mmCIF file of C-alpha atoms in Angstrom:
data_model
loop_
_atom_site.group_PDB
_atom_site.id
_atom_site.type_symbol
_atom_site.label_atom_id
_atom_site.label_comp_id
_atom_site.label_asym_id
_atom_site.label_seq_id
_atom_site.Cartn_x
_atom_site.Cartn_y
_atom_site.Cartn_z
ATOM 1 C CA UNK A 1 -8.555 137.540 -98.071
ATOM 2 C CA UNK A 2 -7.704 135.752 -94.740
ATOM 3 C CA UNK A 3 -7.568 137.890 -91.613
ATOM 4 C CA UNK A 4 -4.283 137.743 -89.625
ATOM 5 C CA UNK A 5 -4.010 137.821 -85.836
ATOM 6 C CA UNK A 6 -0.962 139.099 -83.986
ATOM 7 C CA UNK A 7 0.185 136.812 -81.269
ATOM 8 C CA UNK A 8 2.461 138.295 -78.489
ATOM 9 C CA UNK A 9 5.655 136.470 -77.805
ATOM 10 C CA UNK A 10 5.907 134.203 -74.681
ATOM 11 C CA UNK A 11 8.506 135.494 -72.278
ATOM 12 C CA UNK A 12 9.650 133.244 -69.338
ATOM 13 C CA UNK A 13 10.696 134.759 -65.994
ATOM 14 C CA UNK A 14 14.070 133.114 -65.982
ATOM 15 C CA UNK A 15 14.583 133.706 -69.526
ATOM 16 C CA UNK A 16 15.726 130.147 -70.062
ATOM 17 C CA UNK A 17 14.329 127.016 -71.771
ATOM 18 C CA UNK A 18 10.720 126.148 -70.907
ATOM 19 C CA UNK A 19 11.724 122.545 -70.371
ATOM 20 C CA UNK A 20 13.865 123.441 -67.294
ATOM 21 C CA UNK A 21 12.163 124.455 -64.044
ATOM 22 C CA UNK A 22 13.106 127.777 -62.477
ATOM 23 C CA UNK A 23 15.321 127.660 -59.382
ATOM 24 C CA UNK A 24 12.933 129.618 -57.168
ATOM 25 C CA UNK A 25 9.846 127.481 -57.958
ATOM 26 C CA UNK A 26 8.567 125.252 -55.146
ATOM 27 C CA UNK A 27 9.403 121.673 -55.800
ATOM 28 C CA UNK A 28 6.839 118.881 -55.524
ATOM 29 C CA UNK A 29 6.559 117.588 -51.908
ATOM 30 C CA UNK A 30 7.631 114.015 -51.413
ATOM 31 C CA UNK A 31 5.028 111.719 -49.910
ATOM 32 C CA UNK A 32 5.870 110.620 -46.437
ATOM 33 C CA UNK A 33 4.838 107.631 -44.351
ATOM 34 C CA UNK A 34 1.834 108.028 -42.038
ATOM 35 C CA UNK A 35 2.472 109.329 -38.519
ATOM 36 C CA UNK A 36 5.855 110.673 -39.585
ATOM 37 C CA UNK A 37 7.087 114.213 -39.113
ATOM 38 C CA UNK A 38 7.611 116.229 -42.270
ATOM 39 C CA UNK A 39 11.066 116.013 -43.718
ATOM 40 C CA UNK A 40 13.231 119.126 -43.592
ATOM 41 C CA UNK A 41 16.403 119.911 -45.415
ATOM 42 C CA UNK A 42 18.407 120.281 -42.246
ATOM 43 C CA UNK A 43 17.591 117.219 -40.169
ATOM 44 C CA UNK A 44 15.221 114.217 -40.114
ATOM 45 C CA UNK A 45 13.805 112.152 -37.267
ATOM 46 C CA UNK A 46 14.058 108.378 -37.911
ATOM 47 C CA UNK A 47 11.173 106.028 -37.306
ATOM 48 C CA UNK A 48 11.531 104.004 -34.097
ATOM 49 C CA UNK A 49 9.998 100.507 -34.257
ATOM 50 C CA UNK A 50 8.994 98.368 -31.267
ATOM 51 C CA UNK A 51 9.972 94.718 -31.272
ATOM 52 C CA UNK A 52 7.919 92.530 -29.018
ATOM 53 C CA UNK A 53 10.508 89.717 -28.910
ATOM 54 C CA UNK A 54 13.300 92.049 -27.795
ATOM 55 C CA UNK A 55 11.008 93.549 -25.051
ATOM 56 C CA UNK A 56 10.152 90.125 -23.689
ATOM 57 C CA UNK A 57 13.797 89.134 -23.662
ATOM 58 C CA UNK A 58 14.688 92.326 -21.992
ATOM 59 C CA UNK A 59 12.070 91.882 -19.188
ATOM 60 C CA UNK A 60 13.136 88.311 -18.596
ATOM 61 C CA UNK A 61 16.766 89.332 -18.300
ATOM 62 C CA UNK A 62 15.793 92.089 -15.891
ATOM 63 C CA UNK A 63 13.785 89.623 -13.776
ATOM 64 C CA UNK A 64 16.767 87.333 -13.649
ATOM 65 C CA UNK A 65 19.026 90.154 -12.495
ATOM 66 C CA UNK A 66 16.639 91.129 -9.693
ATOM 67 C CA UNK A 67 16.067 87.595 -8.450
ATOM 68 C CA UNK A 68 13.095 86.712 -10.553
ATOM 69 C CA UNK A 69 12.251 83.193 -11.752
ATOM 70 C CA UNK A 70 14.543 81.822 -14.489
ATOM 71 C CA UNK A 71 12.719 79.793 -17.083
ATOM 72 C CA UNK A 72 9.544 79.274 -14.960
ATOM 73 C CA UNK A 73 8.319 82.832 -14.526
ATOM 74 C CA UNK A 74 5.237 84.416 -15.835
ATOM 75 C CA UNK A 75 5.285 85.415 -19.524
ATOM 76 C CA UNK A 76 2.859 87.727 -21.298
ATOM 77 C CA UNK A 77 -0.269 85.879 -22.285
ATOM 78 C CA UNK A 78 0.624 82.817 -20.156
ATOM 79 C CA UNK A 79 -0.306 83.633 -16.609
ATOM 80 C CA UNK A 80 0.144 80.954 -13.899
ATOM 81 C CA UNK A 81 -2.819 80.867 -11.424
ATOM 82 C CA UNK A 82 -1.892 77.634 -9.683
ATOM 83 C CA UNK A 83 -0.296 79.322 -6.721
ATOM 84 C CA UNK A 84 -3.255 81.739 -6.198
ATOM 85 C CA UNK A 85 -5.405 81.260 -3.105
ATOM 86 C CA UNK A 86 -9.194 80.547 -3.648
ATOM 87 C CA UNK A 87 -11.409 83.551 -3.720
ATOM 88 C CA UNK A 88 -13.328 82.508 -0.527
ATOM 89 C CA UNK A 89 -10.007 82.199 1.431
ATOM 90 C CA UNK A 90 -8.990 85.716 0.277
ATOM 91 C CA UNK A 91 -12.310 87.073 1.451
ATOM 92 C CA UNK A 92 -11.926 85.312 4.842
ATOM 93 C CA UNK A 93 -14.782 82.812 4.252
ATOM 94 C CA UNK A 94 -13.985 79.264 5.211
ATOM 95 C CA UNK A 95 -16.810 76.892 4.436
ATOM 96 C CA UNK A 96 -15.221 73.989 6.272
ATOM 97 C CA UNK A 97 -14.957 75.950 9.487
ATOM 98 C CA UNK A 98 -18.520 77.206 9.132
ATOM 99 C CA UNK A 99 -19.716 73.649 8.760
ATOM 100 C CA UNK A 100 -17.681 72.459 11.780
ATOM 101 C CA UNK A 101 -19.097 75.232 13.980
ATOM 102 C CA UNK A 102 -22.644 74.667 12.773
ATOM 103 C CA UNK A 103 -22.464 70.911 13.290
ATOM 104 C CA UNK A 104 -21.115 71.500 16.788
ATOM 105 C CA UNK A 105 -24.247 73.423 17.755
ATOM 106 C CA UNK A 106 -26.554 70.656 16.640
ATOM 107 C CA UNK A 107 -25.673 68.725 19.837
ATOM 108 C CA UNK A 108 -26.310 71.128 22.691
ATOM 109 C CA UNK A 109 -24.781 68.785 25.239
ATOM 110 C CA UNK A 110 -21.373 68.411 23.450
ATOM 111 C CA UNK A 111 -20.500 71.833 22.028
ATOM 112 C CA UNK A 112 -16.900 72.033 21.157
ATOM 113 C CA UNK A 113 -15.586 75.510 21.957
ATOM 114 C CA UNK A 114 -12.184 74.868 20.388
ATOM 115 C CA UNK A 115 -13.475 75.462 16.901
ATOM 116 C CA UNK A 116 -14.792 78.880 18.020
ATOM 117 C CA UNK A 117 -11.403 80.228 18.897
ATOM 118 C CA UNK A 118 -11.160 81.834 15.499
ATOM 119 C CA UNK A 119 -14.268 83.903 15.363
ATOM 120 C CA UNK A 120 -15.824 84.966 12.089
ATOM 121 C CA UNK A 121 -18.967 86.653 10.820
ATOM 122 C CA UNK A 122 -19.485 84.593 7.611
ATOM 123 C CA UNK A 123 -21.501 81.898 9.407
ATOM 124 C CA UNK A 124 -23.684 84.292 11.430
ATOM 125 C CA UNK A 125 -24.485 86.320 8.290
ATOM 126 C CA UNK A 126 -25.520 83.086 6.517
ATOM 127 C CA UNK A 127 -27.806 82.166 9.467
ATOM 128 C CA UNK A 128 -29.258 85.703 9.603
ATOM 129 C CA UNK A 129 -30.123 85.554 5.929
ATOM 130 C CA UNK A 130 -31.694 82.151 6.383
ATOM 131 C CA UNK A 131 -33.871 83.394 9.233
ATOM 132 C CA UNK A 132 -34.951 86.345 7.056
ATOM 133 C CA UNK A 133 -35.658 83.920 4.143
ATOM 134 C CA UNK A 134 -37.910 81.654 6.326
ATOM 135 C CA UNK A 135 -39.722 84.738 7.692
ATOM 136 C CA UNK A 136 -40.246 85.881 4.134
ATOM 137 C CA UNK A 137 -41.804 82.571 3.239
ATOM 138 C CA UNK A 138 -44.172 82.989 6.159
ATOM 139 C CA UNK A 139 -45.260 86.326 4.723
ATOM 140 C CA UNK A 140 -43.254 88.523 7.088
ATOM 141 C CA UNK A 141 -40.856 91.123 5.621
ATOM 142 C CA UNK A 142 -38.512 91.741 8.582
ATOM 143 C CA UNK A 143 -35.056 92.157 7.209
ATOM 144 C CA UNK A 144 -34.457 95.500 8.929
ATOM 145 C CA UNK A 145 -35.977 94.419 12.240
ATOM 146 C CA UNK A 146 -33.903 91.253 12.446
ATOM 147 C CA UNK A 147 -30.748 93.095 11.542
ATOM 148 C CA UNK A 148 -31.371 95.776 14.156
ATOM 149 C CA UNK A 149 -32.159 93.265 16.852
ATOM 150 C CA UNK A 150 -29.048 91.327 16.145
ATOM 151 C CA UNK A 151 -26.889 94.385 16.477
ATOM 152 C CA UNK A 152 -28.589 95.415 19.745
ATOM 153 C CA UNK A 153 -28.452 91.828 21.150
ATOM 154 C CA UNK A 154 -24.730 91.537 20.488
ATOM 155 C CA UNK A 155 -23.894 94.925 22.115
ATOM 156 C CA UNK A 156 -26.194 94.105 25.014
ATOM 157 C CA UNK A 157 -24.572 90.735 25.820
ATOM 158 C CA UNK A 158 -21.077 92.262 25.319
ATOM 159 C CA UNK A 159 -21.826 95.056 27.850
ATOM 160 C CA UNK A 160 -23.469 92.702 30.331
ATOM 161 C CA UNK A 161 -20.539 90.225 30.362
ATOM 162 C CA UNK A 162 -17.840 92.919 30.606
ATOM 163 C CA UNK A 163 -19.688 94.619 33.506
ATOM 164 C CA UNK A 164 -19.886 91.342 35.308
ATOM 165 C CA UNK A 165 -16.292 90.372 34.678
ATOM 166 C CA UNK A 166 -14.909 93.796 35.434
ATOM 167 C CA UNK A 167 -11.225 94.158 34.807
ATOM 168 C CA UNK A 168 -10.939 90.424 34.051
ATOM 169 C CA UNK A 169 -13.260 90.751 31.127
ATOM 170 C CA UNK A 170 -11.442 89.999 27.789
ATOM 171 C CA UNK A 171 -14.406 89.442 25.580
ATOM 172 C CA UNK A 172 -14.367 91.548 22.428
ATOM 173 C CA UNK A 173 -17.483 92.578 20.433
ATOM 174 C CA UNK A 174 -16.390 90.546 17.364
ATOM 175 C CA UNK A 175 -16.321 87.306 19.344
ATOM 176 C CA UNK A 176 -19.596 88.084 21.039
ATOM 177 C CA UNK A 177 -21.317 88.834 17.679
ATOM 178 C CA UNK A 178 -20.032 85.527 16.327
ATOM 179 C CA UNK A 179 -21.231 83.528 19.289
ATOM 180 C CA UNK A 180 -24.708 85.156 19.244
ATOM 181 C CA UNK A 181 -24.914 84.557 15.519
ATOM 182 C CA UNK A 182 -23.964 80.889 15.574
ATOM 183 C CA UNK A 183 -26.288 80.231 18.552
ATOM 184 C CA UNK A 184 -29.096 81.608 16.344
ATOM 185 C CA UNK A 185 -29.193 78.161 14.550
ATOM 186 C CA UNK A 186 -32.010 76.803 16.791
ATOM 187 C CA UNK A 187 -34.113 79.888 16.098
ATOM 188 C CA UNK A 188 -33.592 79.385 12.372
ATOM 189 C CA UNK A 189 -34.710 75.780 12.727
ATOM 190 C CA UNK A 190 -37.772 77.022 14.630
ATOM 191 C CA UNK A 191 -38.516 79.505 11.906
ATOM 192 C CA UNK A 192 -38.389 76.702 9.276
ATOM 193 C CA UNK A 193 -40.567 74.391 11.390
ATOM 194 C CA UNK A 194 -43.140 77.068 12.038
ATOM 195 C CA UNK A 195 -44.034 76.985 8.389
ATOM 196 C CA UNK A 196 -45.632 73.567 8.974
ATOM 197 C CA UNK A 197 -47.025 74.111 12.536
ATOM 198 C CA UNK A 198 -50.507 75.498 12.789
ATOM 199 C CA UNK A 199 -50.863 79.055 13.988
ATOM 200 C CA UNK A 200 -51.641 79.435 17.686
ATOM 201 C CA UNK A 201 -52.135 76.650 20.196
ATOM 202 C CA UNK A 202 -49.957 75.213 23.021
ATOM 203 C CA UNK A 203 -47.926 73.087 20.576
ATOM 204 C CA UNK A 204 -46.451 76.114 18.878
ATOM 205 C CA UNK A 205 -45.370 77.700 22.203
ATOM 206 C CA UNK A 206 -44.007 74.411 23.510
ATOM 207 C CA UNK A 207 -41.851 73.839 20.376
ATOM 208 C CA UNK A 208 -40.628 77.472 20.657
ATOM 209 C CA UNK A 209 -39.652 76.965 24.243
ATOM 210 C CA UNK A 210 -37.578 73.944 23.453
ATOM 211 C CA UNK A 211 -35.587 75.776 20.757
ATOM 212 C CA UNK A 212 -35.106 78.769 22.987
ATOM 213 C CA UNK A 213 -33.588 76.698 25.819
ATOM 214 C CA UNK A 214 -31.401 75.007 23.175
ATOM 215 C CA UNK A 215 -30.026 78.320 21.924
ATOM 216 C CA UNK A 216 -29.598 79.657 25.437
ATOM 217 C CA UNK A 217 -27.570 76.626 26.581
ATOM 218 C CA UNK A 218 -25.309 76.798 23.562
ATOM 219 C CA UNK A 219 -24.696 80.560 23.815
ATOM 220 C CA UNK A 220 -23.998 80.369 27.555
ATOM 221 C CA UNK A 221 -21.524 77.399 27.146
ATOM 222 C CA UNK A 222 -19.586 79.193 24.450
ATOM 223 C CA UNK A 223 -19.475 82.522 26.366
ATOM 224 C CA UNK A 224 -18.202 80.826 29.460
ATOM 225 C CA UNK A 225 -15.560 78.780 27.517
ATOM 226 C CA UNK A 226 -14.172 81.620 25.380
ATOM 227 C CA UNK A 227 -13.928 84.398 27.999
ATOM 228 C CA UNK A 228 -12.075 84.381 31.287
ATOM 229 C CA UNK A 229 -14.045 84.699 34.408
ATOM 230 C CA UNK A 230 -17.310 83.636 32.905
ATOM 231 C CA UNK A 231 -17.883 80.497 34.902
ATOM 232 C CA UNK A 232 -18.819 82.337 38.074
ATOM 233 C CA UNK A 233 -21.364 84.410 36.210
ATOM 234 C CA UNK A 234 -22.962 81.519 34.258
ATOM 235 C CA UNK A 235 -26.470 82.215 35.652
ATOM 236 C CA UNK A 236 -26.524 85.886 34.766
ATOM 237 C CA UNK A 237 -25.156 85.204 31.222
ATOM 238 C CA UNK A 238 -27.754 82.506 30.696
ATOM 239 C CA UNK A 239 -30.496 84.927 31.810
ATOM 240 C CA UNK A 240 -29.279 87.557 29.270
ATOM 241 C CA UNK A 241 -29.089 84.867 26.492
ATOM 242 C CA UNK A 242 -32.594 83.603 27.385
ATOM 243 C CA UNK A 243 -33.958 87.208 26.945
ATOM 244 C CA UNK A 244 -32.275 87.551 23.573
ATOM 245 C CA UNK A 245 -33.516 84.281 22.020
ATOM 246 C CA UNK A 246 -36.934 84.651 23.541
ATOM 247 C CA UNK A 247 -37.240 87.890 21.758
ATOM 248 C CA UNK A 248 -36.331 86.233 18.401
ATOM 249 C CA UNK A 249 -38.706 83.377 19.067
ATOM 250 C CA UNK A 250 -41.575 85.807 19.677
ATOM 251 C CA UNK A 251 -40.735 87.363 16.366
ATOM 252 C CA UNK A 252 -41.073 83.989 14.719
ATOM 253 C CA UNK A 253 -44.288 83.035 16.498
ATOM 254 C CA UNK A 254 -46.188 86.243 15.985
#
């Protein structure tokens, strides 16, 4: 005889049809787009899109209102660099002026002081680095020594000239440093020539004396021409310049 099991009746909480969902059950959440706030029954925040074309049009119209270029202005992704200055000019380095000043020193009897009215330090720094390079090729590491002597020499000549000129002295330290630096060209040539001249001997000292007189004459002529009241103190200025370039020539010789 088969055994019978008693099954309890199924009772739903709402007491209604199982096919219909109860009112207090949580409904399935609707999927939302990424980066969107969750939807609520009371209010919803709309998604704000960004249109590149409208932004470009708005920026161009704004530029036209405030006096910007119409039709020929800069657009995103299409920059106009034709009106930009060269990088060397923005840094204050003018190779053509440096070449004119350097070429003027090559003739010690016809130095043109007009090209030195606008003093700069780009040419002197180039000559200083050239002197250090030739000294390095000779086996002498003297970067710090040369830089220190250059600073001391410029300050020394500046103080000497202004003490001689008194109240009439109008030479500034920037111009003095530029003149001393450009007049260093004969010493740089001496440093390059000393690589091929035998060590010691009268010839080496004779060549060094010629280049020292060359640098002294150039420096004295420029100082007298660029500063007021320097003509009457030419001899003392030449003596100070002779001491400076003799010191650098001894650095090259020994």
